[in-house]
PDB file of C-alpha atoms in Angstrom:
ATOM      1  CA  MET A   1      56.246  98.498 173.999  1.00 50.00           C
ATOM      2  CA  GLN A   2      58.622  99.341 171.190  1.00 45.00           C
ATOM      3  CA  GLU A   3      57.210 101.914 168.793  1.00 48.00           C
ATOM      4  CA  SER A   4      58.193 104.007 165.823  1.00 42.00           C
ATOM      5  CA  SER A   5      56.284 106.547 163.784  1.00 35.00           C
ATOM      6  CA  THR A   6      58.264 105.913 160.615  1.00 33.00           C
ATOM      7  CA  PRO A   7      59.718 102.753 159.041  1.00 31.00           C
ATOM      8  CA  THR A   8      63.174 101.818 160.350  1.00 29.00           C
ATOM      9  CA  GLU A   9      66.363 101.141 158.387  1.00 27.00           C
ATOM     10  CA  PHE A  10      65.564  97.427 158.419  1.00 25.00           C
ATOM     11  CA  GLN A  11      62.688  97.784 155.988  1.00 32.00           C
ATOM     12  CA  GLY A  12      64.945  97.097 152.996  1.00 34.00           C
ATOM     13  CA  ALA A  13      65.190  93.665 151.436  1.00 36.00           C
ATOM     14  CA  ASP A  14      68.932  93.067 151.562  1.00 42.00           C
ATOM     15  CA  HIS A  15      70.282  93.891 155.011  1.00 44.00           C
ATOM     16  CA  GLY A  16      72.968  91.691 156.464  1.00 45.00           C
ATOM     17  CA  GLY A  17      72.881  90.027 159.837  1.00 45.00           C
ATOM     18  CA  ALA A  18      75.542  91.998 161.697  1.00 46.00           C
ATOM     19  CA  ALA A  19      74.986  91.777 165.424  1.00 47.00           C
ATOM     20  CA  ASP A  20      75.011  95.572 165.856  1.00 48.00           C
ATOM     21  CA  MET A  21      72.208  95.895 163.289  1.00 84.00           C
ATOM     22  CA  ARG A  22      69.707  93.453 164.775  1.00 93.00           C
ATOM     23  CA  PRO A  23      66.307  95.145 164.713  1.00 95.00           C
ATOM     24  CA  PRO A  24      63.743  94.999 167.503  1.00 95.00           C
ATOM     25  CA  ALA A  25      61.166  92.230 167.374  1.00 95.00           C
ATOM     26  CA  PHE A  26      58.554  94.484 165.761  1.00 97.00           C
ATOM     27  CA  ARG A  27      57.716  97.958 164.528  1.00 97.00           C
ATOM     28  CA  LEU A  28      54.550  99.649 165.679  1.00 97.00           C
ATOM     29  CA  LEU A  29      52.961 102.582 163.866  1.00 97.00           C
ATOM     30  CA  ARG A  30      49.907 104.136 165.479  1.00 95.00           C
ATOM     31  CA  PRO A  31      47.149 106.098 163.734  1.00 93.00           C
ATOM     32  CA  ALA A  32      47.434 109.850 163.904  1.00 81.00           C
ATOM     33  CA  LEU A  33      43.706 110.353 164.386  1.00 76.00           C
ATOM     34  CA  GLY A  34      40.883 108.322 165.812  1.00 71.00           C
ATOM     35  CA  ARG A  35      40.648 104.905 167.410  1.00 78.00           C
ATOM     36  CA  SER A  36      38.610 102.256 165.671  1.00 91.00           C
ATOM     37  CA  GLY A  37      40.133  99.225 167.344  1.00 96.00           C
ATOM     38  CA  VAL A  38      41.526  98.040 163.974  1.00 97.00           C
ATOM     39  CA  ILE A  39      45.015  96.481 164.109  1.00 98.00           C
ATOM     40  CA  VAL A  40      46.761  95.536 160.852  1.00 98.00           C
ATOM     41  CA  CYS A  41      49.445  92.847 161.353  1.00 98.00           C
ATOM     42  CA  CYS A  42      52.110  91.745 158.859  1.00 98.00           C
ATOM     43  CA  PRO A  43      53.925  88.820 160.526  1.00 98.00           C
ATOM     44  CA  HIS A  44      55.628  87.259 157.483  1.00 98.00           C
ATOM     45  CA  SER A  45      56.959  90.217 155.488  1.00 96.00           C
ATOM     46  CA  GLY A  46      60.183  90.636 157.482  1.00 97.00           C
ATOM     47  CA  ARG A  47      63.373  90.849 155.405  1.00 95.00           C
ATOM     48  CA  PHE A  48      66.050  90.685 158.097  1.00 97.00           C
ATOM     49  CA  TYR A  49      68.113  87.483 157.878  1.00 96.00           C
ATOM     50  CA  PRO A  50      70.374  87.198 160.947  1.00 96.00           C
ATOM     51  CA  ASP A  51      73.912  85.865 160.744  1.00 95.00           C
ATOM     52  CA  ASP A  52      73.053  82.799 162.810  1.00 93.00           C
ATOM     53  CA  LEU A  53      70.557  81.805 160.107  1.00 96.00           C
ATOM     54  CA  LEU A  54      72.803  82.632 157.144  1.00 95.00           C
ATOM     55  CA  ARG A  55      75.799  80.800 158.608  1.00 93.00           C
ATOM     56  CA  ASN A  56      73.841  77.586 159.145  1.00 94.00           C
ATOM     57  CA  SER A  57      71.735  77.660 155.978  1.00 96.00           C
ATOM     58  CA  LYS A  58      72.722  75.822 152.830  1.00 95.00           C
ATOM     59  CA  LEU A  59      70.539  78.219 150.813  1.00 95.00           C
ATOM     60  CA  ASP A  60      71.357  81.663 149.535  1.00 93.00           C
ATOM     61  CA  ARG A  61      69.280  84.626 150.556  1.00 91.00           C
ATOM     62  CA  LEU A  62      67.070  84.599 147.449  1.00 91.00           C
ATOM     63  CA  ALA A  63      66.194  80.947 148.068  1.00 93.00           C
ATOM     64  CA  LEU A  64      65.456  81.684 151.741  1.00 94.00           C
ATOM     65  CA  ARG A  65      63.024  84.384 150.648  1.00 93.00           C
ATOM     66  CA  ARG A  66      60.719  81.836 149.008  1.00 90.00           C
ATOM     67  CA  SER A  67      58.660  81.648 152.183  1.00 92.00           C
ATOM     68  CA  GLU A  68      58.579  85.417 152.706  1.00 95.00           C
ATOM     69  CA  ASP A  69      55.348  87.379 152.286  1.00 97.00           C
ATOM     70  CA  ALA A  70      57.340  89.887 150.289  1.00 96.00           C
ATOM     71  CA  PHE A  71      56.322  93.567 150.369  1.00 98.00           C
ATOM     72  CA  VAL A  72      53.060  93.005 152.277  1.00 98.00           C
ATOM     73  CA  ASP A  73      54.244  95.560 154.829  1.00 98.00           C
ATOM     74  CA  GLU A  74      54.509  98.110 152.028  1.00 98.00           C
ATOM     75  CA  LEU A  75      51.115  97.174 150.604  1.00 98.00           C
ATOM     76  CA  MET A  76      49.583  97.948 154.021  1.00 98.00           C
ATOM     77  CA  ALA A  77      51.783 100.975 154.794  1.00 98.00           C
ATOM     78  CA  ALA A  78      48.949 103.532 154.601  1.00 97.00           C
ATOM     79  CA  SER A  79      47.025 101.889 157.457  1.00 97.00           C
ATOM     80  CA  PRO A  80      47.996 104.413 160.195  1.00 96.00           C
ATOM     81  CA  LYS A  81      46.835 107.309 158.012  1.00 96.00           C
ATOM     82  CA  LEU A  82      43.480 105.540 157.657  1.00 96.00           C
ATOM     83  CA  GLY A  83      42.892 105.123 161.399  1.00 95.00           C
ATOM     84  CA  ALA A  84      44.365 101.659 161.994  1.00 97.00           C
ATOM     85  CA  THR A  85      47.360 100.563 164.049  1.00 97.00           C
ATOM     86  CA  LEU A  86      50.070  98.823 161.985  1.00 98.00           C
ATOM     87  CA  LEU A  87      52.269  96.092 163.504  1.00 98.00           C
ATOM     88  CA  LEU A  88      55.186  94.896 161.374  1.00 98.00           C
ATOM     89  CA  ALA A  89      57.677  92.061 161.761  1.00 98.00           C
ATOM     90  CA  ASP A  90      61.243  92.612 160.557  1.00 96.00           C
ATOM     91  CA  TYR A  91      62.721  89.162 161.159  1.00 98.00           C
ATOM     92  CA  ALA A  92      62.331  86.742 158.291  1.00 97.00           C
ATOM     93  CA  ARG A  93      59.755  83.999 158.435  1.00 97.00           C
ATOM     94  CA  ALA A  94      62.539  81.488 157.717  1.00 97.00           C
ATOM     95  CA  TYR A  95      64.047  82.481 161.084  1.00 98.00           C
ATOM     96  CA  VAL A  96      60.893  82.378 163.233  1.00 98.00           C
ATOM     97  CA  ASP A  97      57.332  81.806 162.024  1.00 98.00           C
ATOM     98  CA  LEU A  98      55.096  84.095 164.056  1.00 98.00           C
ATOM     99  CA  ASN A  99      51.917  82.407 162.805  1.00 98.00           C
ATOM    100  CA  ARG A 100      52.589  79.136 164.630  1.00 97.00           C
ATOM    101  CA  SER A 101      52.063  77.862 168.141  1.00 95.00           C
ATOM    102  CA  PRO A 102      55.251  78.175 170.231  1.00 95.00           C
ATOM    103  CA  ASP A 103      55.156  74.435 170.897  1.00 93.00           C
ATOM    104  CA  GLU A 104      55.265  73.520 167.183  1.00 95.00           C
ATOM    105  CA  LEU A 105      58.922  72.500 167.517  1.00 96.00           C
ATOM    106  CA  ASP A 106      60.377  70.167 164.923  1.00 95.00           C
ATOM    107  CA  PRO A 107      62.255  67.121 166.289  1.00 94.00           C
ATOM    108  CA  ASP A 108      63.804  66.606 162.853  1.00 94.00           C
ATOM    109  CA  LEU A 109      65.451  70.022 163.178  1.00 96.00           C
ATOM    110  CA  ILE A 110      66.090  70.365 166.929  1.00 96.00           C
ATOM    111  CA  TYR A 111      68.387  67.513 167.937  1.00 94.00           C
ATOM    112  CA  ASP A 112      68.068  67.805 171.739  1.00 94.00           C
ATOM    113  CA  LEU A 113      64.381  68.614 172.093  1.00 92.00           C
ATOM    114  CA  PRO A 114      63.505  67.854 175.746  1.00 90.00           C
ATOM    115  CA  ALA A 115      61.016  65.080 176.431  1.00 83.00           C
ATOM    116  CA  GLY A 116      58.555  67.612 177.834  1.00 73.00           C
ATOM    117  CA  ASP A 117      58.567  69.482 174.520  1.00 72.00           C
ATOM    118  CA  ARG A 118      58.039  66.405 172.361  1.00 77.00           C
ATOM    119  CA  ARG A 119      54.456  66.368 171.143  1.00 77.00           C
ATOM    120  CA  VAL A 120      52.672  64.620 168.306  1.00 75.00           C
ATOM    121  CA  PRO A 121      53.842  66.755 165.359  1.00 86.00           C
ATOM    122  CA  SER A 122      51.209  68.852 163.613  1.00 89.00           C
ATOM    123  CA  PRO A 123      50.917  68.555 159.813  1.00 92.00           C
ATOM    124  CA  ARG A 124      52.793  71.862 159.588  1.00 93.00           C
ATOM    125  CA  VAL A 125      55.701  70.521 161.631  1.00 94.00           C
ATOM    126  CA  LEU A 126      55.777  67.320 159.575  1.00 93.00           C
ATOM    127  CA  ALA A 127      56.100  69.501 156.460  1.00 94.00           C
ATOM    128  CA  GLY A 128      59.035  71.339 158.020  1.00 95.00           C
ATOM    129  CA  LEU A 129      56.958  74.464 158.685  1.00 96.00           C
ATOM    130  CA  GLY A 130      57.026  74.651 162.468  1.00 96.00           C
ATOM    131  CA  VAL A 131      57.652  77.733 164.560  1.00 97.00           C
ATOM    132  CA  ILE A 132      61.356  77.389 163.671  1.00 98.00           C
ATOM    133  CA  PRO A 133      61.014  76.329 160.015  1.00 98.00           C
ATOM    134  CA  ARG A 134      63.098  73.472 158.623  1.00 97.00           C
ATOM    135  CA  THR A 135      62.048  74.162 155.005  1.00 97.00           C
ATOM    136  CA  VAL A 136      61.098  77.114 152.862  1.00 93.00           C
ATOM    137  CA  GLY A 137      57.789  77.347 151.050  1.00 76.00           C
ATOM    138  CA  ASP A 138      58.383  74.730 148.383  1.00 78.00           C
ATOM    139  CA  GLY A 139      59.762  72.055 150.723  1.00 86.00           C
ATOM    140  CA  VAL A 140      63.472  72.819 150.242  1.00 93.00           C
ATOM    141  CA  GLU A 141      65.552  72.108 153.363  1.00 96.00           C
ATOM    142  CA  ILE A 142      67.088  75.224 154.910  1.00 97.00           C
ATOM    143  CA  TYR A 143      69.880  73.768 157.024  1.00 96.00           C
ATOM    144  CA  ALA A 144      72.937  71.662 156.375  1.00 91.00           C
ATOM    145  CA  GLY A 145      72.720  70.354 159.951  1.00 94.00           C
ATOM    146  CA  ARG A 146      70.440  70.640 162.966  1.00 96.00           C
ATOM    147  CA  LEU A 147      69.838  73.237 165.683  1.00 96.00           C
ATOM    148  CA  SER A 148      70.049  73.012 169.454  1.00 96.00           C
ATOM    149  CA  PHE A 149      67.036  73.528 171.683  1.00 96.00           C
ATOM    150  CA  GLU A 150      68.901  76.437 173.281  1.00 96.00           C
ATOM    151  CA  ALA A 151      69.289  78.154 169.900  1.00 96.00           C
ATOM    152  CA  ALA A 152      65.603  77.622 169.077  1.00 97.00           C
ATOM    153  CA  GLN A 153      64.517  79.052 172.436  1.00 97.00           C
ATOM    154  CA  ALA A 154      66.789  82.065 171.959  1.00 97.00           C
ATOM    155  CA  ARG A 155      65.009  82.868 168.693  1.00 98.00           C
ATOM    156  CA  LEU A 156      61.598  82.540 170.311  1.00 98.00           C
ATOM    157  CA  ASN A 157      62.600  84.746 173.240  1.00 98.00           C
ATOM    158  CA  GLU A 158      64.051  87.417 170.970  1.00 97.00           C
ATOM    159  CA  VAL A 159      61.344  87.533 168.292  1.00 98.00           C
ATOM    160  CA  TYR A 160      58.265  85.402 168.963  1.00 98.00           C
ATOM    161  CA  VAL A 161      57.519  86.277 172.585  1.00 98.00           C
ATOM    162  CA  PRO A 162      57.736  90.078 172.122  1.00 98.00           C
ATOM    163  CA  TRP A 163      55.643  89.952 168.925  1.00 98.00           C
ATOM    164  CA  HIS A 164      52.750  88.134 170.543  1.00 98.00           C
ATOM    165  CA  ALA A 165      53.035  90.218 173.700  1.00 98.00           C
ATOM    166  CA  ALA A 166      52.664  93.278 171.465  1.00 98.00           C
ATOM    167  CA  ILE A 167      49.516  91.921 169.807  1.00 98.00           C
ATOM    168  CA  GLU A 168      47.990  90.982 173.143  1.00 98.00           C
ATOM    169  CA  GLY A 169      48.834  94.405 174.555  1.00 98.00           C
ATOM    170  CA  LEU A 170      47.299  96.188 171.571  1.00 97.00           C
ATOM    171  CA  ILE A 171      44.144  94.094 171.752  1.00 97.00           C
ATOM    172  CA  GLU A 172      43.695  94.800 175.449  1.00 97.00           C
ATOM    173  CA  ALA A 173      44.418  98.504 174.938  1.00 95.00           C
ATOM    174  CA  GLU A 174      41.863  98.804 172.142  1.00 95.00           C
ATOM    175  CA  ARG A 175      39.227  96.869 174.030  1.00 94.00           C
ATOM    176  CA  GLY A 176      39.811  99.072 177.052  1.00 92.00           C
ATOM    177  CA  ALA A 177      39.720 102.311 175.067  1.00 91.00           C
ATOM    178  CA  VAL A 178      37.018 101.677 172.467  1.00 92.00           C
ATOM    179  CA  GLY A 179      35.417  98.403 173.537  1.00 93.00           C
ATOM    180  CA  GLN A 180      36.660  96.124 170.761  1.00 95.00           C
ATOM    181  CA  SER A 181      39.592  95.061 168.603  1.00 97.00           C
ATOM    182  CA  VAL A 182      39.646  94.014 164.940  1.00 98.00           C
ATOM    183  CA  VAL A 183      42.867  92.306 163.803  1.00 98.00           C
ATOM    184  CA  LEU A 184      43.522  92.113 160.061  1.00 98.00           C
ATOM    185  CA  ASP A 185      46.217  89.446 159.723  1.00 98.00           C
ATOM    186  CA  CYS A 186      47.828  90.106 156.330  1.00 98.00           C
ATOM    187  CA  HIS A 187      49.750  87.541 154.268  1.00 98.00           C
ATOM    188  CA  SER A 188      50.601  86.701 150.671  1.00 98.00           C
ATOM    189  CA  MET A 189      50.280  83.363 148.888  1.00 96.00           C
ATOM    190  CA  PRO A 190      51.976  81.850 145.836  1.00 95.00           C
ATOM    191  CA  ALA A 191      49.759  81.912 142.764  1.00 95.00           C
ATOM    192  CA  SER A 192      50.084  78.128 142.592  1.00 93.00           C
ATOM    193  CA  ALA A 193      48.597  77.795 146.093  1.00 94.00           C
ATOM    194  CA  SER A 194      45.751  80.288 145.724  1.00 95.00           C
ATOM    195  CA  GLY A 195      43.065  77.714 144.984  1.00 94.00           C
ATOM    196  CA  SER A 196      41.401  76.381 141.878  1.00 90.00           C
ATOM    197  CA  PRO A 197      40.343  78.383 139.987  1.00 90.00           C
ATOM    198  CA  GLU A 198      43.052  80.855 140.952  1.00 95.00           C
ATOM    199  CA  ASN A 199      42.017  83.492 143.502  1.00 98.00           C
ATOM    200  CA  ASP A 200      43.359  87.003 143.921  1.00 98.00           C
ATOM    201  CA  ILE A 201      42.433  87.211 147.607  1.00 98.00           C
ATOM    202  CA  VAL A 202      41.439  84.564 150.140  1.00 98.00           C
ATOM    203  CA  LEU A 203      39.694  85.768 153.300  1.00 98.00           C
ATOM    204  CA  GLY A 204      39.716  83.527 156.369  1.00 98.00           C
ATOM    205  CA  ASP A 205      37.562  83.781 159.480  1.00 98.00           C
ATOM    206  CA  ARG A 206      37.797  80.175 160.688  1.00 98.00           C
ATOM    207  CA  PHE A 207      34.407  79.521 159.042  1.00 98.00           C
ATOM    208  CA  GLY A 208      32.732  82.290 161.007  1.00 98.00           C
ATOM    209  CA  ALA A 209      34.411  81.587 164.343  1.00 98.00           C
ATOM    210  CA  SER A 210      36.991  84.389 164.483  1.00 98.00           C
ATOM    211  CA  CYS A 211      35.054  87.576 163.717  1.00 98.00           C
ATOM    212  CA  ALA A 212      31.590  89.056 163.459  1.00 97.00           C
ATOM    213  CA  PRO A 213      30.026  88.252 160.063  1.00 97.00           C
ATOM    214  CA  ILE A 214      29.977  91.913 159.008  1.00 97.00           C
ATOM    215  CA  TYR A 215      33.764  92.038 158.675  1.00 98.00           C
ATOM    216  CA  MET A 216      33.941  89.067 156.326  1.00 98.00           C
ATOM    217  CA  THR A 217      30.890  90.229 154.371  1.00 98.00           C
ATOM    218  CA  GLU A 218      32.113  93.792 153.919  1.00 98.00           C
ATOM    219  CA  ALA A 219      35.682  92.777 153.051  1.00 98.00           C
ATOM    220  CA  PHE A 220      34.416  90.263 150.489  1.00 98.00           C
ATOM    221  CA  SER A 221      32.013  92.767 148.917  1.00 98.00           C
ATOM    222  CA  PHE A 222      34.570  95.570 148.792  1.00 98.00           C
ATOM    223  CA  LEU A 223      37.251  93.463 147.126  1.00 98.00           C
ATOM    224  CA  ARG A 224      34.797  91.979 144.639  1.00 98.00           C
ATOM    225  CA  SER A 225      33.685  95.505 143.745  1.00 98.00           C
ATOM    226  CA  LYS A 226      37.282  96.205 142.701  1.00 98.00           C
ATOM    227  CA  GLY A 227      37.175  93.355 140.192  1.00 98.00           C
ATOM    228  CA  LEU A 228      39.174  90.855 142.248  1.00 98.00           C
ATOM    229  CA  ARG A 229      38.531  87.132 142.457  1.00 98.00           C
ATOM    230  CA  VAL A 230      37.851  86.535 146.148  1.00 98.00           C
ATOM    231  CA  ALA A 231      37.356  83.297 148.079  1.00 98.00           C
ATOM    232  CA  ARG A 232      36.266  82.683 151.651  1.00 98.00           C
ATOM    233  CA  ASN A 233      38.001  80.104 153.869  1.00 98.00           C
ATOM    234  CA  ASN A 234      39.291  78.050 150.949  1.00 97.00           C
ATOM    235  CA  PRO A 235      42.107  77.162 150.685  1.00 97.00           C
ATOM    236  CA  TYR A 236      43.006  79.262 153.773  1.00 97.00           C
ATOM    237  CA  ALA A 237      40.567  79.562 156.662  1.00 97.00           C
ATOM    238  CA  GLY A 238      42.921  81.386 159.018  1.00 97.00           C
ATOM    239  CA  GLY A 239      46.007  80.261 160.881  1.00 95.00           C
ATOM    240  CA  TYR A 240      47.255  80.189 164.441  1.00 96.00           C
ATOM    241  CA  ALA A 241      46.956  83.946 165.006  1.00 97.00           C
ATOM    242  CA  THR A 242      43.422  84.131 163.615  1.00 98.00           C
ATOM    243  CA  GLU A 243      42.336  81.325 165.907  1.00 97.00           C
ATOM    244  CA  ARG A 244      44.194  82.668 168.934  1.00 97.00           C
ATOM    245  CA  TYR A 245      43.032  86.276 168.682  1.00 98.00           C
ATOM    246  CA  GLY A 246      39.589  85.871 167.128  1.00 98.00           C
ATOM    247  CA  LYS A 247      37.035  85.819 169.981  1.00 97.00           C
ATOM    248  CA  PRO A 248      34.020  87.728 168.699  1.00 97.00           C
ATOM    249  CA  ALA A 249      31.921  86.965 171.795  1.00 96.00           C
ATOM    250  CA  GLN A 250      34.504  89.038 173.683  1.00 96.00           C
ATOM    251  CA  HIS A 251      34.435  91.877 171.084  1.00 96.00           C
ATOM    252  CA  GLN A 252      37.778  90.607 169.778  1.00 97.00           C
ATOM    253  CA  HIS A 253      37.705  89.968 166.017  1.00 98.00           C
ATOM    254  CA  SER A 254      40.306  88.581 163.613  1.00 98.00           C
ATOM    255  CA  LEU A 255      40.220  88.236 159.822  1.00 98.00           C
ATOM    256  CA  GLN A 256      43.045  86.711 157.761  1.00 98.00           C
ATOM    257  CA  ILE A 257      43.815  88.221 154.348  1.00 98.00           C
ATOM    258  CA  GLU A 258      45.863  86.230 151.813  1.00 98.00           C
ATOM    259  CA  ILE A 259      47.005  88.184 148.740  1.00 98.00           C
ATOM    260  CA  ASN A 260      48.035  86.429 145.527  1.00 98.00           C
ATOM    261  CA  ARG A 261      51.673  87.397 144.947  1.00 97.00           C
ATOM    262  CA  SER A 262      51.260  87.445 141.189  1.00 97.00           C
ATOM    263  CA  LEU A 263      48.988  90.485 141.571  1.00 98.00           C
ATOM    264  CA  TYR A 264      51.837  92.730 142.612  1.00 98.00           C
ATOM    265  CA  MET A 265      55.204  90.965 142.204  1.00 98.00           C
ATOM    266  CA  VAL A 266      57.273  88.615 140.066  1.00 96.00           C
ATOM    267  CA  GLU A 267      57.551  85.651 142.407  1.00 92.00           C
ATOM    268  CA  GLY A 268      60.791  84.092 141.187  1.00 88.00           C
ATOM    269  CA  ALA A 269      62.643  87.408 141.009  1.00 92.00           C
ATOM    270  CA  MET A 270      61.152  88.815 144.237  1.00 93.00           C
ATOM    271  CA  SER A 271      60.526  92.118 142.471  1.00 95.00           C
ATOM    272  CA  LYS A 272      57.514  94.418 142.261  1.00 97.00           C
ATOM    273  CA  ARG A 273      55.259  94.631 139.224  1.00 97.00           C
ATOM    274  CA  SER A 274      53.999  97.899 137.792  1.00 98.00           C
ATOM    275  CA  SER A 275      50.626  96.988 139.340  1.00 98.00           C
ATOM    276  CA  PHE A 276      52.029  97.299 142.866  1.00 98.00           C
ATOM    277  CA  ALA A 277      50.690 100.800 143.528  1.00 98.00           C
ATOM    278  CA  HIS A 278      47.221  99.855 142.274  1.00 98.00           C
ATOM    279  CA  VAL A 279      47.059  96.804 144.569  1.00 98.00           C
ATOM    280  CA  ALA A 280      48.263  98.925 147.501  1.00 98.00           C
ATOM    281  CA  GLU A 281      45.510 101.450 146.737  1.00 98.00           C
ATOM    282  CA  ILE A 282      42.851  98.712 146.802  1.00 98.00           C
ATOM    283  CA  LEU A 283      44.130  97.336 150.114  1.00 98.00           C
ATOM    284  CA  SER A 284      44.208 100.839 151.567  1.00 98.00           C
ATOM    285  CA  GLY A 285      40.581 101.154 150.554  1.00 98.00           C
ATOM    286  CA  LEU A 286      39.832  97.870 152.312  1.00 98.00           C
ATOM    287  CA  VAL A 287      41.448  99.083 155.544  1.00 98.00           C
ATOM    288  CA  ALA A 288      39.518 102.346 155.308  1.00 97.00           C
ATOM    289  CA  ARG A 289      36.284 100.389 154.856  1.00 97.00           C
ATOM    290  CA  ILE A 290      36.958  98.149 157.864  1.00 97.00           C
ATOM    291  CA  VAL A 291      37.796 101.210 159.976  1.00 96.00           C
ATOM    292  CA  GLU A 292      34.591 102.859 158.790  1.00 95.00           C
ATOM    293  CA  ILE A 293      32.364  99.958 159.774  1.00 94.00           C
ATOM    294  CA  ALA A 294      34.292  99.208 162.976  1.00 93.00           C
ATOM    295  CA  GLU A 295      33.832 102.652 164.503  1.00 83.00           C
ATOM    296  CA  PRO A 296      30.008 102.584 164.650  1.00 71.00           C
ATOM    297  CA  ARG A 297      30.145  99.047 166.104  1.00 66.00           C
ATOM    298  CA  VAL A 298      32.233 100.109 169.097  1.00 58.00           C
ATOM    299  CA  PRO A 299      30.145  99.041 172.119  1.00 58.00           C
ATOM    300  CA  ARG A 300      28.649 102.020 173.902  1.00 51.00           C
ATOM    301  CA  ARG A 301      29.703 102.411 177.539  1.00 50.00           C
ATOM    302  CA  SER A 302      27.155 103.447 180.116  1.00 44.00           C
ATOM    303  CA  CYS A 303      28.005 106.366 182.403  1.00 40.00           C
TER     304      CYS A 303
END
């Protein structure tokens, strides 16, 4: 498994797509002390836009970034110091969406999709938001033309498959070492899509199906205590990863966290607000709280 103890050179927001600078599929930062089973994932905050995307896109880089969960990796950067493993994606969501099923392939984008890979499109695929996105967040088409199935599969093999193998490996390692895993799947949402009335944070546990109730309850209470407007499962109940990795009966928990972008950034300019450090401090406190309550819940092993 690829690991690093410090952020790599690809953390910046404006790297090119030169072939000799392609990053690995993920960065993994482990906690220095303790094992709580908590894994913080940031699948949509990647800011690496490969040449094969830029060449075929009719959008400039700023427009492509509309679907990016900008700076979420930095908001969660303290997680290893707090006792949680941190898994970060570097490839842009516009290139591969890691929070989709691998079979959510878009026939309107992939011109030679084999018959065996043609399924009834999900609502996400119909909106252009499949595992290889056809549109960015506000429905704007990315490509001037279409992609081949071979090109789509190459992206999945390079980015998607290693990312999910990493999550599965971490989950199994934590369950083997401490008896459980707790995945915090961290995202950001446009202010306009945060619900009505507007929410600062939306927590999703698939309506109680993806984690033990204590994790939702404690996260909700902690964030509310910091003065934030917090919703549960509306308008986001948890996506593909939350459903796939949340199996509380098997001591495998997953909670999705959606952060309103207007809390910490200027959405149109893709720049940080002065409140960024304060929001990061609150989220660090949330991770610390989840680690704190996770450790006593680790199932005891008999000798």
